[in-house]
Short mmCIF file of C-alpha atoms in Angstrom, two decimals:
data_model
loop_
_atom_site.label_atom_id
_atom_site.label_comp_id
_atom_site.label_asym_id
_atom_site.label_seq_id
_atom_site.Cartn_x
_atom_site.Cartn_y
_atom_site.Cartn_z
CA MET A 1 16.65 -18.29 1.67
CA ARG A 2 13.95 -15.63 1.52
CA ASN A 3 15.93 -13.48 -0.81
CA ILE A 4 16.21 -12.13 -4.29
CA PHE A 5 16.45 -8.42 -4.73
CA LEU A 6 18.41 -5.85 -6.59
CA ILE A 7 18.68 -2.16 -7.07
CA LEU A 8 19.96 -0.72 -10.28
CA ALA A 9 21.79 2.52 -10.78
CA SER A 10 23.38 4.72 -13.36
CA SER A 11 25.68 7.70 -13.60
CA ILE A 12 23.72 10.11 -15.73
CA ALA A 13 23.10 13.81 -15.48
CA ALA A 14 19.90 15.15 -13.93
CA ILE A 15 17.28 15.36 -16.66
CA ALA A 16 13.61 16.16 -17.16
CA GLN A 17 11.11 13.35 -16.71
CA THR A 18 11.97 10.54 -19.09
CA THR A 19 11.23 6.84 -19.37
CA THR A 20 14.11 4.48 -20.14
CA ASN A 21 13.72 0.86 -21.23
CA ILE A 22 16.16 -1.42 -19.40
CA THR A 23 17.24 -5.05 -19.60
CA GLY A 24 19.17 -6.79 -16.88
CA ASP A 25 21.35 -9.83 -16.30
CA ILE A 26 22.19 -9.86 -12.59
CA THR A 27 23.95 -12.32 -10.29
CA ILE A 28 23.26 -12.18 -6.55
CA THR A 29 25.86 -13.79 -4.28
CA PHE A 30 24.67 -14.57 -0.75
CA SER A 31 26.75 -13.98 2.37
CA GLN A 32 26.09 -15.27 5.88
CA ASP A 33 22.84 -14.41 7.62
CA THR A 34 23.19 -11.96 10.49
CA PHE A 35 21.37 -11.37 13.77
CA GLU A 36 20.97 -7.73 14.79
CA ASN A 37 20.27 -6.74 18.42
CA GLU A 38 21.08 -10.27 19.61
CA PHE A 39 22.65 -8.67 22.70
CA ILE A 40 20.94 -5.66 24.34
CA TYR A 41 21.72 -3.65 27.48
CA VAL A 42 19.90 -0.39 28.32
CA GLU A 43 21.22 1.44 31.38
CA SER A 44 21.85 4.81 32.95
CA GLY A 45 24.68 5.79 35.26
CA SER A 46 27.81 7.92 35.63
CA VAL A 47 30.65 8.46 33.16
CA GLY A 48 33.13 10.23 35.40
CA PRO A 49 34.11 13.00 35.15
CA LEU A 50 31.86 13.81 32.16
CA GLY A 51 28.51 13.33 33.92
CA ASN A 52 25.53 11.00 33.92
CA ALA A 53 24.52 9.26 30.70
CA THR A 54 22.24 6.66 29.17
CA LEU A 55 24.10 3.58 27.87
CA HIS A 56 22.85 1.47 24.95
CA ILE A 57 24.76 -1.71 24.01
CA SER A 58 23.83 -3.93 21.05
CA ALA A 59 25.48 -6.60 18.89
CA ILE A 60 25.45 -7.80 15.29
CA ALA A 61 26.42 -11.46 14.91
CA PRO A 62 26.70 -13.79 11.90
CA ASN A 63 24.63 -16.95 12.23
CA ASP A 64 24.29 -20.32 10.56
CA HIS A 65 20.79 -21.84 10.89
CA GLY A 66 20.32 -20.03 14.20
CA THR A 67 23.79 -20.76 15.62
CA ILE A 68 25.77 -17.65 16.59
CA LEU A 69 29.14 -17.38 14.85
CA THR A 70 32.04 -14.94 15.16
CA PRO A 71 33.30 -12.27 14.91
CA ILE A 72 30.58 -10.43 16.83
CA GLN A 73 30.48 -6.65 16.51
CA VAL A 74 29.30 -4.86 19.67
CA THR A 75 28.44 -1.15 19.76
CA ALA A 76 28.16 0.88 22.96
CA GLY A 77 26.69 4.38 22.94
CA PHE A 78 26.77 6.85 25.84
CA TYR A 79 24.13 9.58 25.54
CA PHE A 80 24.53 12.55 27.88
CA ASN A 81 21.60 14.35 26.27
CA ALA A 82 20.09 14.57 22.78
CA LEU A 83 23.14 16.45 21.43
CA ASP A 84 26.24 14.97 23.07
CA SER A 85 27.18 11.29 22.78
CA ILE A 86 30.16 8.91 22.60
CA THR A 87 30.30 5.70 20.53
CA ALA A 88 32.58 2.73 21.18
CA SER A 89 32.96 -0.65 19.47
CA PHE A 90 34.19 -4.11 20.46
CA THR A 91 35.01 -7.17 18.33
CA LEU A 92 34.29 -10.45 20.14
CA ASN A 93 35.49 -13.88 19.06
CA ASP A 94 33.69 -15.91 21.75
CA PRO A 95 29.94 -16.40 21.12
CA ASN A 96 29.47 -17.41 24.78
CA LEU A 97 30.09 -13.79 25.77
CA LEU A 98 26.58 -12.93 24.58
CA THR A 99 25.06 -15.05 27.35
CA ASN A 100 27.82 -14.64 29.96
CA PRO A 101 29.57 -11.38 29.09
CA GLY A 102 31.94 -11.00 32.03
CA THR A 103 34.40 -8.40 30.72
CA PHE A 104 34.67 -6.71 27.34
CA SER A 105 38.19 -5.40 26.82
CA GLY A 106 39.96 -3.76 23.92
CA GLY A 107 37.08 -1.49 23.01
CA LYS A 108 37.75 1.50 20.80
CA ILE A 109 36.01 4.86 21.05
CA THR A 110 35.19 5.55 17.41
CA GLY A 111 33.45 8.92 17.50
CA GLY A 112 30.64 10.92 18.96
CA THR A 113 28.34 13.88 18.51
CA GLY A 114 28.16 17.43 19.82
CA ALA A 115 30.93 18.09 22.33
CA TYR A 116 32.44 14.67 21.54
CA ALA A 117 32.42 14.80 17.74
CA GLY A 118 35.53 13.07 16.39
CA ALA A 119 36.32 11.48 19.75
CA THR A 120 38.85 8.64 19.99
CA GLY A 121 40.07 6.47 22.83
CA SER A 122 39.74 3.13 24.60
CA LEU A 123 37.11 1.42 26.74
CA SER A 124 36.64 -1.69 28.88
CA LEU A 125 33.33 -2.85 30.38
CA ALA A 126 32.66 -5.25 33.27
CA PHE A 127 29.20 -6.85 33.52
CA GLY A 128 27.96 -7.72 37.01
CA ALA A 129 24.91 -9.24 38.62
CA SER A 130 21.44 -7.72 38.12
CA ALA A 131 22.48 -6.06 34.84
CA THR A 132 25.01 -3.72 36.45
CA ILE A 133 27.96 -2.38 34.46
CA THR A 134 31.20 -0.71 35.47
CA GLY A 135 34.18 0.21 33.34
CA SER A 136 37.09 2.47 32.52
CA GLY A 137 38.79 4.02 29.56
CA SER A 138 40.38 7.07 28.00
CA LEU A 139 38.73 9.72 25.82
CA THR A 140 40.40 12.25 23.54
CA ALA A 141 38.13 15.00 22.21
CA GLY A 142 38.78 18.61 21.32
CA GLY A 143 42.51 18.15 21.87
CA LYS A 144 42.03 17.03 25.49
CA THR A 145 42.51 13.51 26.90
CA THR A 146 40.37 12.45 29.87
CA ALA A 147 40.45 9.26 31.94
CA LEU A 148 36.98 7.71 32.21
CA THR A 149 35.42 5.79 35.10
CA LEU A 150 32.00 4.15 34.71
CA THR A 151 29.97 3.64 37.90
CA ASN A 152 26.38 3.11 39.05
CA PHE A 153 25.10 1.82 35.70
CA HIS A 154 21.82 -0.04 36.24
CA GLY A 155 19.14 -1.09 33.79
CA SER A 156 17.81 -3.90 31.65
CA GLN A 157 19.44 -6.86 29.92
CA GLY A 158 18.02 -8.65 26.90
CA CYS A 159 15.22 -8.00 24.43
CA PRO A 160 14.12 -11.13 22.50
CA GLY A 161 11.62 -9.11 20.49
CA CYS A 162 14.36 -6.72 19.32
CA VAL A 163 16.30 -9.40 17.42
CA ARG A 164 16.17 -9.03 13.64
CA GLU A 165 17.52 -11.56 11.13
CA TYR A 166 18.84 -10.50 7.73
CA THR A 167 20.28 -12.17 4.66
CA ASN A 168 22.85 -10.00 2.90
CA GLY A 169 24.88 -10.30 -0.25
CA THR A 170 26.36 -8.63 -3.30
CA VAL A 171 25.09 -7.92 -6.80
CA SER A 172 27.00 -7.84 -10.09
CA GLY A 173 26.05 -7.93 -13.74
CA THR A 174 24.85 -5.71 -16.54
CA ILE A 175 21.92 -3.32 -16.88
CA THR A 176 21.47 -2.05 -20.40
CA PRO A 177 21.81 0.81 -21.33
CA PHE A 178 23.74 1.64 -18.15
CA GLY A 179 26.48 -0.97 -18.45
CA ALA A 180 28.18 -3.04 -15.76
CA VAL A 181 26.67 -2.72 -12.28
CA THR A 182 27.53 -3.82 -8.74
CA GLY A 183 25.59 -3.54 -5.54
CA THR A 184 24.62 -4.91 -2.15
CA PHE A 185 21.29 -6.26 -0.98
CA ARG A 186 19.32 -7.28 2.09
CA VAL A 187 16.33 -9.46 2.90
CA ASP A 188 14.59 -9.12 6.28
CA ASN A 189 13.94 -12.67 7.52
CA THR A 190 12.70 -11.64 10.97
CA THR A 191 9.10 -12.75 10.47
CA ALA A 192 9.73 -15.27 7.68
CA SER A 193 7.27 -18.15 7.78
CA ASP A 194 5.48 -20.63 5.58
CA THR A 195 2.49 -18.28 5.32
CA GLN A 196 4.00 -14.79 5.49
CA ASP A 197 4.97 -13.00 2.29
CA GLY A 198 7.95 -10.65 2.40
CA LYS A 199 10.00 -8.13 0.47
CA ALA A 200 13.61 -7.89 -0.60
CA THR A 201 15.34 -4.52 -1.02
CA ILE A 202 18.71 -3.21 -2.06
CA THR A 203 20.58 0.07 -2.29
CA PHE A 204 23.03 0.03 -5.17
CA LYS A 205 25.27 2.95 -6.15
CA LEU A 206 27.19 3.23 -9.38
CA ASN A 207 28.77 6.41 -8.08
CA ALA A 208 28.38 8.81 -5.17
CA ASN A 209 25.36 10.55 -6.68
CA ASP A 210 23.06 8.35 -8.76
CA SER A 211 21.14 5.24 -7.71
CA PHE A 212 17.70 3.72 -7.97
CA ASN A 213 16.03 1.01 -5.91
CA LEU A 214 14.14 -2.13 -6.82
CA VAL A 215 11.83 -3.73 -4.24
CA ILE A 216 11.04 -7.38 -4.98
CA PRO A 217 8.05 -9.05 -3.28
CA LEU A 218 8.69 -12.61 -2.08
CA ASP A 219 6.07 -15.28 -1.59
CA ALA A 220 5.95 -17.42 1.55
CA ASN A 221 8.45 -19.87 0.03
CA GLY A 222 11.04 -17.16 -0.61
CA LYS A 223 10.50 -17.08 -4.38
CA SER A 224 10.59 -13.73 -6.13
CA SER A 225 7.52 -12.21 -7.68
CA VAL A 226 7.53 -11.79 -11.45
CA THR A 227 7.27 -7.99 -11.24
CA SER A 228 9.35 -5.77 -8.96
CA ILE A 229 8.85 -2.08 -8.24
CA VAL A 230 11.32 0.78 -8.77
CA SER A 231 11.25 2.72 -5.50
CA GLY A 232 13.08 6.03 -5.89
CA GLY A 233 16.78 6.61 -5.54
CA THR A 234 19.32 9.42 -5.39
CA GLY A 235 20.76 11.97 -7.78
CA ALA A 236 19.16 11.74 -11.21
CA PHE A 237 16.85 9.01 -9.93
CA ALA A 238 15.46 10.73 -6.82
CA GLY A 239 11.74 10.02 -6.99
CA ALA A 240 12.08 7.57 -9.89
CA THR A 241 9.34 5.01 -10.50
CA GLY A 242 8.95 2.00 -12.75
CA SER A 243 9.05 -1.78 -12.77
CA PHE A 244 11.26 -4.73 -13.65
CA THR A 245 9.80 -8.03 -14.83
CA THR A 246 11.90 -11.15 -14.28
CA SER A 247 11.83 -13.54 -17.24
CA SER A 248 14.36 -16.08 -15.96
CA VAL A 249 15.72 -17.01 -12.51
CA THR A 250 18.46 -19.60 -12.01
CA ASP A 251 19.07 -20.67 -8.39
CA MET A 252 22.62 -21.97 -7.81
CA ASP A 253 22.48 -22.40 -4.00
CA THR A 254 24.85 -19.61 -2.94
CA THR A 255 24.05 -17.44 -5.95
CA VAL A 256 20.99 -16.51 -7.97
CA ARG A 257 21.04 -15.27 -11.55
CA ALA A 258 18.08 -13.09 -12.59
CA GLN A 259 17.31 -11.83 -16.09
CA GLY A 260 14.53 -9.54 -17.20
CA ALA A 261 13.42 -6.19 -18.53
CA GLY A 262 11.51 -3.12 -17.43
CA THR A 263 11.30 0.66 -17.43
CA ILE A 264 12.48 3.50 -15.22
CA THR A 265 10.77 6.89 -15.22
CA THR A 266 12.50 9.84 -13.59
CA ALA A 267 10.42 12.15 -11.39
CA ALA A 268 8.46 14.97 -13.00
CA ALA A 269 9.48 18.51 -12.11
CA GLY A 270 7.87 19.44 -8.80
CA ALA A 271 6.86 15.89 -7.91
CA PRO A 272 7.03 15.06 -4.18
CA ILE A 273 10.20 13.19 -3.22
CA ILE A 274 10.61 11.46 0.16
CA THR A 275 14.13 11.39 1.61
CA GLN A 276 13.42 10.17 5.17
CA VAL A 277 10.74 8.42 7.21
CA LYS A 278 11.24 7.89 10.95
CA THR A 279 9.49 7.68 14.28
CA ALA A 280 9.13 11.29 15.41
CA PHE A 281 11.97 12.04 17.89
CA GLY A 282 13.19 8.48 17.38
CA ALA A 283 14.73 5.85 15.14
CA PRO A 284 14.39 5.53 11.32
CA VAL A 285 11.77 2.77 11.66
CA ILE A 286 7.98 2.78 12.08
CA ALA A 287 5.35 0.95 14.15
CA SER A 288 1.57 0.89 14.61
CA ASN A 289 -0.20 3.92 16.11
CA THR A 290 3.04 5.90 15.89
CA TRP A 291 3.78 9.53 15.10
CA LEU A 292 5.97 9.62 12.00
CA GLN A 293 8.18 12.37 10.60
CA ILE A 294 8.41 12.41 6.80
CA ASN A 295 10.99 14.68 5.14
CA GLY A 296 11.77 15.45 1.52
CA THR A 297 11.36 17.95 -1.28
CA ASN A 298 8.13 19.19 -2.88
CA LEU A 299 6.11 17.60 -0.09
CA ALA A 300 4.40 20.91 0.73
CA PRO A 301 3.46 23.93 -1.42
CA THR A 302 6.00 26.75 -1.41
CA ASN A 303 3.26 29.15 -0.27
CA THR A 304 2.47 27.14 2.88
CA LEU A 305 1.90 29.35 5.94
CA SER A 306 5.13 30.11 7.80
CA THR A 307 3.63 28.42 10.87
CA GLY A 308 2.72 25.33 8.86
CA VAL A 309 -0.70 23.71 8.56
CA ASP A 310 -2.16 21.39 11.22
CA TRP A 311 -5.32 19.38 11.67
CA SER A 312 -6.92 21.67 14.31
CA ASP A 313 -9.87 22.57 12.08
CA ALA A 314 -10.26 19.22 10.33
CA PRO A 315 -13.98 18.46 9.87
CA GLU A 316 -13.42 14.73 10.47
CA PHE A 317 -13.15 15.33 14.24
CA ALA A 318 -16.86 16.20 14.37
CA SER A 319 -17.60 12.56 13.59
CA GLY A 320 -14.90 11.15 15.88
CA LYS A 321 -12.42 10.47 13.07
CA MET A 322 -8.92 11.69 12.19
CA PRO A 323 -8.14 13.31 8.81
CA THR A 324 -6.44 11.36 6.02
CA GLN A 325 -6.30 14.53 3.85
CA LEU A 326 -5.07 17.94 4.99
CA GLY A 327 -4.83 21.05 2.82
CA ALA A 328 -2.67 20.35 -0.21
CA ILE A 329 -1.71 16.87 1.05
CA ASP A 330 -4.13 14.46 -0.62
CA SER A 331 -2.92 11.41 1.27
CA VAL A 332 -0.04 9.59 2.93
CA THR A 333 -0.20 5.81 2.67
CA VAL A 334 1.86 3.50 4.86
CA ASP A 335 2.03 -0.13 3.72
CA GLY A 336 -0.99 0.59 1.53
CA LYS A 337 -3.14 1.97 4.38
CA PRO A 338 -4.01 5.67 4.85
CA GLY A 339 -2.13 7.56 7.55
CA TYR A 340 -3.65 10.40 9.59
CA ILE A 341 -2.11 13.75 8.65
CA TYR A 342 -1.41 16.05 11.59
CA PHE A 343 0.91 18.75 10.23
CA TYR A 344 3.01 19.89 7.30
CA CYS A 345 5.45 22.73 6.67
CA SER A 346 7.58 24.06 3.82
CA ALA A 347 11.32 24.69 3.98
CA VAL A 348 10.70 27.77 1.82
CA THR A 349 8.48 29.54 4.37
CA ASN A 350 9.34 27.97 7.74
CA PRO A 351 12.92 28.32 9.07
CA ASN A 352 12.26 25.47 11.52
CA CYS A 353 11.76 23.06 8.61
CA ALA A 354 15.19 22.24 7.18
CA THR A 355 13.34 20.30 4.46
CA ASP A 356 9.65 19.95 3.69
CA GLN A 357 8.06 17.91 6.47
CA ILE A 358 4.82 16.02 7.10
CA ASN A 359 3.86 14.56 10.49
CA VAL A 360 1.54 11.57 10.23
CA LEU A 361 -0.01 9.09 12.65
CA SER A 362 0.56 5.61 11.26
CA PRO A 363 -2.41 3.26 10.86
CA LEU A 364 -2.95 0.06 12.83
CA PHE A 365 -0.80 -2.71 11.33
CA ASP A 366 -0.77 -6.47 11.57
CA SER A 367 2.07 -8.12 13.48
CA ALA A 368 4.31 -8.72 10.45
CA GLN A 369 7.63 -6.87 10.44
CA GLY A 370 9.93 -5.85 7.62
CA PRO A 371 10.17 -3.33 4.77
CA VAL A 372 7.03 -1.38 3.84
CA GLN A 373 6.38 1.49 1.43
CA VAL A 374 5.35 5.07 2.24
CA ILE A 375 3.80 7.22 -0.50
CA VAL A 376 2.88 10.93 -0.33
CA THR A 377 0.33 12.35 -2.79
CA ARG A 378 0.09 16.14 -3.17
CA ASN A 379 -2.19 17.92 -5.61
CA GLY A 380 -2.82 14.65 -7.41
CA ILE A 381 0.87 13.75 -7.90
CA SER A 382 2.30 10.79 -5.97
CA SER A 383 5.86 10.31 -4.80
CA ALA A 384 7.86 7.22 -5.53
CA PRO A 385 7.42 4.65 -2.75
CA PHE A 386 9.92 5.15 0.08
CA VAL A 387 10.94 1.92 1.82
CA VAL A 388 11.17 1.91 5.63
CA THR A 389 11.31 -0.95 8.12
CA LYS A 390 8.17 -1.70 10.12
CA VAL A 391 8.82 -3.05 13.63
CA SER A 392 6.52 -4.06 16.46
CA LEU A 393 7.72 -1.31 18.83
CA SER A 394 9.98 1.74 18.58
CA PRO A 395 9.41 3.61 21.86
CA THR A 396 10.64 7.16 22.26
CA PHE A 397 9.96 10.30 24.27
CA PRO A 398 8.97 13.50 22.44
CA LEU A 399 11.23 16.39 23.45
CA PHE A 400 10.58 19.98 24.43
CA ASP A 401 13.95 21.18 23.09
CA THR A 402 17.00 20.12 21.10
CA LYS A 403 18.99 19.38 24.27
CA GLY A 404 16.61 16.57 25.14
CA HIS A 405 14.21 17.63 27.91
CA VAL A 406 11.31 15.21 27.60
CA VAL A 407 7.71 16.35 27.24
CA ALA A 408 6.42 16.08 30.81
CA ARG A 409 3.96 17.59 33.27
CA HIS A 410 3.45 17.68 37.00
CA LEU A 411 0.32 15.94 38.33
CA ASP A 412 -1.46 19.33 38.31
CA PHE A 413 -0.69 19.35 34.53
CA SER A 414 1.68 22.33 34.75
CA LEU A 415 4.77 22.05 32.54
CA MET A 416 7.75 20.15 33.91
CA GLY A 417 11.26 21.15 32.86
CA PRO A 418 14.02 23.61 33.67
CA ALA A 419 12.76 27.04 34.74
CA SER A 420 14.56 28.45 31.69
CA LEU A 421 12.68 26.14 29.29
CA PHE A 422 9.41 28.11 29.36
CA PRO A 423 10.09 31.03 31.75
CA GLY A 424 7.24 31.52 34.17
CA GLN A 425 5.54 28.27 33.11
CA SER A 426 7.92 25.32 33.56
CA THR A 427 9.41 24.06 36.82
CA PRO A 428 11.76 21.11 37.50
CA ALA A 429 10.63 17.89 39.12
CA LYS A 430 11.46 17.24 42.75
CA ALA A 431 13.09 14.05 43.99
CA GLY A 432 10.30 11.71 45.06
CA GLU A 433 7.66 13.45 42.91
CA THR A 434 5.41 11.56 40.50
CA ILE A 435 5.35 13.17 37.06
CA ILE A 436 3.49 12.53 33.81
CA LEU A 437 5.56 11.50 30.79
CA VAL A 438 4.31 11.11 27.22
CA ALA A 439 5.76 8.50 24.85
CA TYR A 440 5.38 7.37 21.24
CA ALA A 441 5.49 3.99 19.44
CA MET A 442 4.71 1.61 22.31
CA GLY A 443 2.48 -0.54 20.12
CA LEU A 444 -1.05 -1.86 20.59
CA ASN A 445 -2.32 -4.90 22.52
CA GLY A 446 -4.28 -2.70 24.92
CA SER A 447 -7.08 -3.90 27.19
CA VAL A 448 -9.58 -2.47 24.68
CA PRO A 449 -8.90 -3.14 20.96
CA GLN A 450 -8.04 0.00 19.01
CA THR A 451 -10.38 1.20 16.25
CA GLU A 452 -8.79 2.31 12.98
CA GLY A 453 -9.13 6.07 12.51
CA SER A 454 -10.95 6.83 15.77
CA SER A 455 -9.92 10.09 17.46
CA THR A 456 -11.57 9.36 20.82
CA GLN A 457 -10.33 5.95 21.93
CA THR A 458 -8.29 5.05 24.98
CA SER A 459 -6.97 1.86 26.57
CA THR A 460 -4.31 0.55 28.93
CA LEU A 461 -1.11 -1.24 27.95
CA PRO A 462 -0.54 -4.91 28.84
CA PHE A 463 2.96 -4.31 30.24
CA THR A 464 4.61 -1.74 32.48
CA ALA A 465 7.69 0.12 31.28
CA ARG A 466 10.86 0.01 33.38
CA CYS A 467 12.85 3.23 33.79
CA TRP A 468 16.12 4.36 35.38
CA ILE A 469 17.01 8.00 36.06
CA SER A 470 20.77 8.57 36.49
CA GLY A 471 21.19 4.91 37.45
CA LEU A 472 18.30 4.86 39.95
CA GLN A 473 15.24 2.74 39.19
CA ALA A 474 12.03 4.75 39.00
CA ASN A 475 8.56 3.45 39.76
CA VAL A 476 6.28 3.48 36.70
CA ALA A 477 2.65 3.56 37.84
CA ALA A 478 0.49 3.77 34.71
CA ALA A 479 0.48 3.41 30.97
CA LEU A 480 -2.48 4.55 28.86
CA ILE A 481 -3.04 4.46 25.09
CA SER A 482 -4.70 7.16 23.02
CA PRO A 483 -4.25 7.87 19.30
CA GLY A 484 -0.47 8.08 18.97
CA LEU A 485 0.21 8.91 22.62
CA TYR A 486 1.08 6.83 25.67
CA GLN A 487 0.96 8.30 29.18
CA MET A 488 3.27 7.01 31.91
CA ASN A 489 3.22 8.20 35.53
CA VAL A 490 6.81 7.98 36.75
CA THR A 491 8.07 8.61 40.28
CA VAL A 492 11.47 10.33 40.37
CA PRO A 493 13.72 8.37 42.80
CA ALA A 494 14.27 10.12 46.13
CA GLN A 495 18.08 10.09 45.70
CA THR A 496 18.05 11.72 42.24
CA PRO A 497 20.56 14.60 42.14
CA SER A 498 19.61 18.13 41.13
CA GLY A 499 20.16 19.10 37.52
CA ASP A 500 19.58 17.37 34.19
CA ASN A 501 19.30 13.60 34.63
CA PRO A 502 19.30 11.10 31.72
CA ILE A 503 16.36 8.70 31.64
CA ALA A 504 16.62 5.16 30.24
CA CYS A 505 13.46 3.08 29.74
CA VAL A 506 12.49 -0.26 28.21
CA TYR A 507 9.07 -1.61 27.20
CA PRO A 508 8.86 -4.68 27.31
CA GLY A 509 12.59 -5.00 26.78
CA PHE A 510 12.54 -2.66 23.77
CA PRO A 511 14.83 0.32 24.49
CA PHE A 512 13.49 3.85 24.30
CA PHE A 513 15.41 6.09 21.92
CA PRO A 514 18.26 7.61 23.99
CA GLY A 515 19.02 11.22 24.86
CA GLY A 516 16.03 12.19 27.02
CA LEU A 517 16.53 14.32 30.14
CA ILE A 518 14.55 14.90 33.36
CA ALA A 519 15.25 18.23 35.11
CA VAL A 520 15.30 17.84 38.92
CA GLN A 521 15.72 20.43 41.66
#
């Protein structure tokens, strides 16, 4: 198993920066490996009488040396826009249903967002030929019960590249001076090989407030490195740094006992602390050549302009490069490589920034996937490393508004969207019209190799995305790469109804983040 990792935590009051010597005697107990995204459907269609929606279905399955076991947990999400969604779950006890699904019955609606927050109910799905789905159910939300009928769902089945393999387990033992500890851990085995090093991570909580993380590098044989890195935490340990050196490891097949010592240093007052890293407008993962959103505290000066600071005047552009330093932000590194800083804002001066925020274009990565570290340095002070999962693709559409209207233009480059979006400037698409969409995180592998840091490059993508608008397949005519942006020319199907229509896309098989809308008139 490519796994040994632990995170240590303590219930102590918030204090000024201090360094604490620790010793540990930890036992890690392994559970079954799991496959995530073993089963993928991405569709759009009608949820009567609620309206059209995008449907994402995925599964998490235990496995034994690559053999799927049960029970299999299936999640189905219906996204009417970027605000309103419904979530349902199924428990399957027949592994053959992943290759020949037939009918999923006994599903439970477990919640939702926006208008469907707190929703409950039931759901059944029937899978037909050519990745079509129908179904029925009952939804209770806001004190009202509604019978549901699913029709006209069309889209894509399967995504081999989306599958991720994890080893999970539990942690118990003693960390002095903090006492008895427990925890859970995870190792990402997706790209495990005889030559590829990896990392193990864990999030352990002693209570609801205080935790700190330990990231343990693994060599290609799955053995832990001697020294592991403290990588932030929560409560008193938000922004904590330090290290833990293993002096003894005893491997007992299903358990591992690790002993060692190290130090933990709490964050200095005013030090930058990262609380989130995600694909902008998308999932909490990252990929190459991708716009990232980094949130936290003390990431930007409290006197930052109310409009924020962007790279418009960066001198690097004069030489065809993108800036790796911007204003008070000395650097943002992603997996040890410099990112390209586009924008930052302060929650103190900008009401649109709920927390301090930095937008960064990620560097060009190798093909390895798994946990990587993000570090922000401001005015010479670095944050604790924040661990986020690197994937090969994480496609998403940037949005004009919170409801979910995608960033789009007509072929004359005028703005496309509801007339009310930008009064006097935006107009809806027409059925049969070809429009220009912009996407993020569609990866590399273009016809012309990308050059690290270049602001002027362009290329074409090796695959063509597939898209469905309200259950109707749309023709996708082009896909071009530039730094952080991907252009797709999409023809709106002639039968598309007027109004807001959900768009579901895959590339190549990887689902776009759901919730995007195309306005049609």
